[in-house]
Amino acid sequence: DSGVTQTPKHLITATGQRVTLRCSPRSGDLSVYWYQQSLDQGLQFLIQYYNGEERAKGNILERFSAQQFPDLHSELNLSSLELGDSALYFCASSEGQRNEKLFFGSGTQLSVL
Amino acid sequence: SQQGEEDPQALSIQEGENATMNCSYKTSINNLQWYRQNSGRGLVHLILIRSNEREKHSGRLRVTLDTSKKSSSLLITASRAADTASYFCATVLYNFNKFYFGSGTKLNVKP
């Protein structure tokens, strides 16, 4: 058990809808990273937060947004969902800003029908 | 991929054999890491090698790094059926804010 909790584990929704994925980092970790894993594109970095502030952005679509709350949990919001957004979404956490290892949650499997 | 690419995409070997997978990347890095993913699960950190290191060992794992060629290799010796998983390299840039993962090597170790 990595100590990173993601909910829900599975999510099935329809095109055009909006969903929220939640991540609780390991106790004491200040950095949260979001990744998207799909069959044809591997693991894509979306966004990173450190202690409530956005620190880095990857290939995150404008329809997606995220935030990290004062209690350090993070939420990834996906809106106007398309079939191609179906993927496994991972959250990972690490202790500080200069991080040497990531701890991954077990992911949220999103299916857009 | 945003940064690295693993090779081969898939590897099938017999238990007891060695498994070698490679990773190539594009830009200068602070360190390179290898992670393992069992089917449908989260990734688990295996080993880290810094840009000023050339080789590192951890148990049955041996990692090499060639910064001039921008490549790394992961060797798993005396493989076991339990090593069956996907293996990913992650390159960490100097600002530490981005960990870029390759598309992975799927390893199947037959008992």
Short mmCIF file of C-alpha atoms in Angstrom, two decimals:
data_model
loop_
_atom_site.label_atom_id
_atom_site.label_comp_id
_atom_site.label_asym_id
_atom_site.label_seq_id
_atom_site.Cartn_x
_atom_site.Cartn_y
_atom_site.Cartn_z
CA ASP A 1 0.00 0.00 0.00
CA SER A 2 1.57 3.28 -1.18
CA GLY A 3 -0.47 5.43 1.19
CA VAL A 4 -1.98 7.40 -1.70
CA THR A 5 -5.75 7.06 -1.92
CA GLN A 6 -7.74 7.66 -5.08
CA THR A 7 -11.51 7.64 -5.38
CA PRO A 8 -13.53 6.41 -7.08
CA LYS A 9 -11.78 3.30 -8.41
CA HIS A 10 -14.11 3.08 -11.40
CA LEU A 11 -16.26 5.68 -13.09
CA ILE A 12 -18.60 5.18 -16.02
CA THR A 13 -20.19 8.23 -17.59
CA ALA A 14 -21.48 9.58 -20.88
CA THR A 15 -20.00 11.97 -23.41
CA GLY A 16 -20.49 15.60 -22.52
CA GLN A 17 -20.59 14.98 -18.79
CA ARG A 18 -18.29 16.28 -16.05
CA VAL A 19 -16.56 14.19 -13.39
CA THR A 20 -14.30 14.81 -10.42
CA LEU A 21 -11.50 12.49 -9.41
CA ARG A 22 -10.12 12.73 -5.90
CA CYS A 23 -6.68 12.04 -4.49
CA SER A 24 -5.40 12.00 -0.94
CA PRO A 25 -1.59 12.02 -0.83
CA ARG A 26 0.57 10.14 1.65
CA SER A 27 0.66 11.72 5.07
CA GLY A 28 3.21 14.53 5.01
CA ASP A 29 3.58 14.70 1.23
CA LEU A 30 3.16 18.19 -0.17
CA SER A 31 3.43 17.49 -3.91
CA VAL A 32 0.70 15.88 -5.98
CA TYR A 33 1.04 14.84 -9.61
CA TRP A 34 -1.71 13.73 -11.99
CA TYR A 35 -1.11 11.34 -14.86
CA GLN A 36 -3.30 9.89 -17.59
CA GLN A 37 -2.59 6.37 -18.84
CA SER A 38 -4.20 5.19 -22.02
CA LEU A 39 -3.38 2.19 -24.17
CA ASP A 40 -2.07 4.12 -27.13
CA GLN A 41 -0.24 6.95 -25.38
CA GLY A 42 1.44 5.50 -22.32
CA LEU A 43 1.65 7.58 -19.17
CA GLN A 44 1.08 11.28 -19.81
CA PHE A 45 1.95 13.93 -17.24
CA LEU A 46 -0.96 16.30 -16.69
CA ILE A 47 -0.20 18.66 -13.82
CA GLN A 48 1.67 19.06 -10.54
CA TYR A 49 0.77 20.91 -7.35
CA TYR A 50 2.96 21.74 -4.40
CA ASN A 51 1.41 22.84 -1.14
CA GLY A 52 -1.68 24.19 -2.83
CA GLU A 53 0.01 25.92 -5.75
CA GLU A 54 0.29 24.79 -9.34
CA ARG A 55 3.95 24.11 -10.14
CA ALA A 56 4.06 22.44 -13.53
CA LYS A 57 1.77 21.67 -16.40
CA GLY A 58 2.03 18.94 -18.96
CA ASN A 59 -0.35 18.03 -21.74
CA ILE A 60 -3.48 18.91 -19.82
CA LEU A 61 -6.47 19.79 -21.95
CA GLU A 62 -8.35 23.04 -21.36
CA ARG A 63 -11.42 20.93 -20.51
CA PHE A 64 -9.48 19.53 -17.55
CA SER A 65 -8.63 21.40 -14.39
CA ALA A 66 -7.21 20.52 -11.02
CA GLN A 67 -6.63 22.00 -7.62
CA GLN A 68 -4.98 21.13 -4.35
CA PHE A 69 -6.80 22.06 -1.18
CA PRO A 70 -5.41 23.31 2.17
CA ASP A 71 -5.63 19.78 3.59
CA LEU A 72 -3.42 18.76 0.61
CA HIS A 73 -5.93 16.51 -1.09
CA SER A 74 -6.32 17.16 -4.79
CA GLU A 75 -9.13 16.95 -7.29
CA LEU A 76 -8.97 16.56 -11.05
CA ASN A 77 -12.02 17.86 -12.86
CA LEU A 78 -12.76 16.58 -16.35
CA SER A 79 -15.54 18.28 -18.29
CA SER A 80 -17.24 17.97 -21.68
CA LEU A 81 -16.02 14.42 -21.70
CA GLU A 82 -15.21 12.69 -24.97
CA LEU A 83 -14.77 9.03 -25.80
CA GLY A 84 -11.02 9.58 -26.04
CA ASP A 85 -10.85 10.65 -22.41
CA SER A 86 -11.43 7.06 -21.36
CA ALA A 87 -8.25 6.12 -19.50
CA LEU A 88 -6.72 5.24 -16.17
CA TYR A 89 -5.98 8.40 -14.18
CA PHE A 90 -3.26 8.21 -11.57
CA CYS A 91 -2.37 10.50 -8.77
CA ALA A 92 1.12 10.36 -7.28
CA SER A 93 2.58 12.18 -4.33
CA SER A 94 6.00 13.02 -3.00
CA GLU A 95 7.41 14.77 0.00
CA GLY A 96 8.68 18.10 -1.22
CA GLN A 97 9.56 20.11 -4.27
CA ARG A 98 12.84 18.41 -5.16
CA ASN A 99 11.52 14.93 -5.27
CA GLU A 100 13.38 11.74 -5.81
CA LYS A 101 10.55 9.29 -5.94
CA LEU A 102 6.83 9.22 -6.58
CA PHE A 103 4.26 7.15 -4.71
CA PHE A 104 1.30 6.22 -6.88
CA GLY A 105 -2.30 5.60 -6.02
CA SER A 106 -4.13 2.66 -7.56
CA GLY A 107 -5.85 4.88 -10.10
CA THR A 108 -9.34 5.75 -11.28
CA GLN A 109 -10.52 3.89 -14.36
CA LEU A 110 -12.71 6.29 -16.35
CA SER A 111 -14.95 4.92 -19.08
CA VAL A 112 -16.77 7.44 -21.27
CA LEU A 113 -19.59 5.83 -23.24
CA SER B 1 5.87 10.06 -25.36
CA GLN B 2 6.70 13.32 -23.67
CA GLN B 3 10.29 12.32 -23.06
CA GLY B 4 11.45 8.71 -22.98
CA GLU B 5 10.86 5.60 -24.96
CA GLU B 6 11.39 2.06 -23.75
CA ASP B 7 12.58 -0.75 -25.94
CA PRO B 8 11.46 -3.43 -26.52
CA GLN B 9 7.74 -2.84 -26.14
CA ALA B 10 7.29 -6.45 -25.06
CA LEU B 11 9.64 -9.15 -23.83
CA SER B 12 8.91 -12.79 -23.09
CA ILE B 13 11.49 -14.96 -21.32
CA GLN B 14 11.76 -18.12 -19.26
CA GLU B 15 12.14 -18.06 -15.51
CA GLY B 16 15.80 -17.90 -14.56
CA GLU B 17 16.84 -15.90 -17.62
CA ASN B 18 17.96 -12.30 -17.52
CA ALA B 19 15.73 -9.51 -18.85
CA THR B 20 17.14 -6.32 -20.32
CA MET B 21 15.07 -3.30 -21.25
CA ASN B 22 16.26 0.02 -22.56
CA CYS B 23 15.15 3.60 -22.29
CA SER B 24 16.09 6.51 -24.51
CA TYR B 25 15.29 10.12 -23.72
CA LYS B 26 15.55 13.52 -25.33
CA THR B 27 16.72 16.26 -22.98
CA SER B 28 19.19 16.75 -20.14
CA ILE B 29 18.03 15.23 -16.90
CA ASN B 30 18.71 15.40 -13.19
CA ASN B 31 18.04 11.70 -12.67
CA LEU B 32 16.36 8.73 -14.26
CA GLN B 33 14.14 6.30 -12.43
CA TRP B 34 12.60 2.92 -13.16
CA TYR B 35 9.13 1.95 -12.03
CA ARG B 36 7.18 -1.26 -12.19
CA GLN B 37 3.44 -1.62 -12.82
CA ASN B 38 1.50 -4.77 -12.25
CA SER B 39 -1.55 -5.03 -14.50
CA GLY B 40 -4.00 -2.21 -13.79
CA ARG B 41 -2.24 -1.16 -10.58
CA GLY B 42 -0.28 1.91 -9.57
CA LEU B 43 3.39 2.25 -10.41
CA VAL B 44 6.00 1.30 -7.84
CA HIS B 45 9.44 2.91 -7.67
CA LEU B 46 12.33 0.49 -8.22
CA ILE B 47 15.58 2.40 -8.52
CA LEU B 48 17.00 5.86 -9.21
CA ILE B 49 20.24 6.75 -10.97
CA ARG B 50 21.58 10.29 -10.98
CA SER B 51 23.00 12.01 -14.05
CA ASN B 52 26.55 11.79 -12.65
CA GLU B 53 26.31 8.04 -12.02
CA ARG B 54 26.94 5.36 -14.60
CA GLU B 55 25.74 2.20 -12.88
CA LYS B 56 23.68 1.25 -9.89
CA HIS B 57 22.60 -2.03 -8.31
CA SER B 58 19.69 -3.00 -6.09
CA GLY B 59 19.19 -6.69 -5.40
CA ARG B 60 18.61 -8.39 -8.77
CA LEU B 61 18.33 -5.03 -10.55
CA ARG B 62 21.18 -3.34 -12.38
CA VAL B 63 20.70 0.04 -14.03
CA THR B 64 23.13 1.82 -16.31
CA LEU B 65 23.02 5.36 -17.60
CA ASP B 66 24.83 6.85 -20.58
CA THR B 67 24.15 10.57 -20.66
CA SER B 68 26.14 11.06 -23.87
CA LYS B 69 23.75 8.72 -25.66
CA LYS B 70 20.78 9.76 -23.54
CA SER B 71 19.96 6.17 -22.74
CA SER B 72 19.55 3.82 -19.82
CA SER B 73 19.11 0.12 -19.39
CA LEU B 74 17.49 -1.99 -16.68
CA LEU B 75 18.72 -5.54 -16.21
CA ILE B 76 16.76 -7.99 -14.08
CA THR B 77 18.86 -11.05 -13.34
CA ALA B 78 17.55 -14.55 -12.65
CA SER B 79 13.98 -13.51 -13.43
CA ARG B 80 11.00 -14.99 -11.66
CA ALA B 81 7.38 -15.39 -12.73
CA ALA B 82 6.54 -12.71 -10.14
CA ASP B 83 8.62 -10.21 -12.16
CA THR B 84 5.91 -10.26 -14.84
CA ALA B 85 4.82 -6.63 -15.12
CA SER B 86 5.31 -3.49 -17.17
CA TYR B 87 8.47 -1.50 -16.54
CA PHE B 88 8.70 2.22 -17.12
CA CYS B 89 11.59 4.64 -17.12
CA ALA B 90 10.96 8.15 -15.84
CA THR B 91 13.21 11.08 -16.58
CA VAL B 92 13.31 13.87 -14.05
CA LEU B 93 14.26 17.30 -15.27
CA TYR B 94 16.46 19.70 -13.31
CA ASN B 95 13.53 21.66 -11.93
CA PHE B 96 12.20 18.40 -10.44
CA ASN B 97 8.72 19.46 -11.36
CA LYS B 98 8.19 17.00 -14.12
CA PHE B 99 8.59 13.26 -14.16
CA TYR B 100 8.23 12.08 -17.74
CA PHE B 101 7.41 8.42 -18.27
CA GLY B 102 7.99 6.32 -21.35
CA SER B 103 5.41 3.96 -22.78
CA GLY B 104 6.85 0.95 -20.96
CA THR B 105 8.18 -2.52 -21.61
CA LYS B 106 5.78 -5.36 -20.93
CA LEU B 107 7.75 -8.25 -19.44
CA ASN B 108 6.32 -11.77 -19.32
CA VAL B 109 8.32 -14.33 -17.37
CA LYS B 110 7.15 -17.85 -18.09
CA PRO B 111 7.42 -20.38 -15.24
#
